[in-house]
Tab-separated table of C-alpha atoms in Angstrom:
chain	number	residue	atom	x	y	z
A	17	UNK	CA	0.000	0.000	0.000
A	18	UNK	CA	1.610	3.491	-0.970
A	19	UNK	CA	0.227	4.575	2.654
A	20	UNK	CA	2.450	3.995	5.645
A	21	UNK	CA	1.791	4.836	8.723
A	22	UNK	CA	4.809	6.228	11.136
A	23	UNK	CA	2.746	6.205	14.632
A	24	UNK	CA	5.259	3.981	16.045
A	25	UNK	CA	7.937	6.651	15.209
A	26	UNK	CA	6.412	9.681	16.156
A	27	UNK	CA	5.094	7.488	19.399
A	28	UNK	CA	8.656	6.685	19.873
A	29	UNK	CA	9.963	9.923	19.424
A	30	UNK	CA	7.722	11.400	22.315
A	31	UNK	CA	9.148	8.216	24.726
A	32	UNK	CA	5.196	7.126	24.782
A	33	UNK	CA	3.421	3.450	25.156
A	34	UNK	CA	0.644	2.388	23.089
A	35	UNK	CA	-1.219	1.907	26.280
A	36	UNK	CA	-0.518	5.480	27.161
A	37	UNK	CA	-1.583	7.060	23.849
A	38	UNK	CA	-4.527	4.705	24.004
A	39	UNK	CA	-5.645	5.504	27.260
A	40	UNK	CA	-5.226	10.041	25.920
A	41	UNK	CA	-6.771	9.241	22.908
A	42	UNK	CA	-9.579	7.160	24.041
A	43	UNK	CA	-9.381	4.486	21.137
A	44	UNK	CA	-9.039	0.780	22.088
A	45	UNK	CA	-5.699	-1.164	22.041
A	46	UNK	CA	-6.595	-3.099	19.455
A	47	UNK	CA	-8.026	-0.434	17.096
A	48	UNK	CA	-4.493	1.851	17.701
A	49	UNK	CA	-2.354	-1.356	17.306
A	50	UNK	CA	-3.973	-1.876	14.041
A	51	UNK	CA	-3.635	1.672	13.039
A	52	UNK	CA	-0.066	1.059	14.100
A	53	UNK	CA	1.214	-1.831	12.142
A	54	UNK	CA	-0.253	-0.284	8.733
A	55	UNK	CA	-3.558	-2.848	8.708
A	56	UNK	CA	-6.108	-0.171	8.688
A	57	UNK	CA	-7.855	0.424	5.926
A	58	UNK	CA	-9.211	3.837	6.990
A	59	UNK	CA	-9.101	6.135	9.937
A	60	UNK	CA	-12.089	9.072	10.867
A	61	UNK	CA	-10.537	12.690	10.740
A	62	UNK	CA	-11.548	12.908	14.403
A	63	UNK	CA	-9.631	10.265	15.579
A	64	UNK	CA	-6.301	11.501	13.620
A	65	UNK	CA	-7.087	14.680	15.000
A	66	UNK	CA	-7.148	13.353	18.635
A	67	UNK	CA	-3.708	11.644	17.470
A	68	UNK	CA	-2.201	14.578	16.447
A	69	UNK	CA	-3.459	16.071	19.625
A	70	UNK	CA	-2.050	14.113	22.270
A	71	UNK	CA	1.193	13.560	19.945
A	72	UNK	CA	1.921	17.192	18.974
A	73	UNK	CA	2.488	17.010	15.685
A	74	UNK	CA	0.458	17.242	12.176
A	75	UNK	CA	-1.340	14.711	10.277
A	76	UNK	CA	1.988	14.304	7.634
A	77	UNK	CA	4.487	13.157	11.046
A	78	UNK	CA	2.227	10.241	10.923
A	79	UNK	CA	1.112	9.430	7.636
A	80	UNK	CA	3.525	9.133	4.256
A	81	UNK	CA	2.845	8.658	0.668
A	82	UNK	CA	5.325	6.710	-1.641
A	83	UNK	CA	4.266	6.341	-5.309
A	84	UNK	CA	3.879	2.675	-5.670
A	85	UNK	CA	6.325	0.983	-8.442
A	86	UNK	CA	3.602	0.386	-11.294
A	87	UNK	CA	2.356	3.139	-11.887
């Protein structure tokens, strides 16, 4: 998927748990793990907002695009 997802190195970067952020953000282990390991398909602008939030940073420090190879 051209999408990847850096929570795990902006999470890193503020020296903070996924049970932590989960707990801030009020989003279920499981749903933030997923979110985390690239196997979400989508995610609501409200939650990325709470993200963003409780990370302090902007919507780009946790999601990339890289053109995919056949196109």
């Amino acid at each position: 998927m051209p999408i990847t997802v850096n929570l795990d190195v902006m999470m890193a970067k503020r020296k903070m748990s996924l049970n932590e952020l989960s707990e801030k953000v009020d989003i279920t282990h499981a749903n933030l793990s997923i979110l985390k390991t690239g196997k979400a398909k989508a995610i609501r602008f409200s939650t990325l907002e709470a993200i963003c939030k409780v990370l302090d940073c902007q919507p780009g420090d946790l999601l990339e695009y890289t053109q995919d190879s056949l196109y």
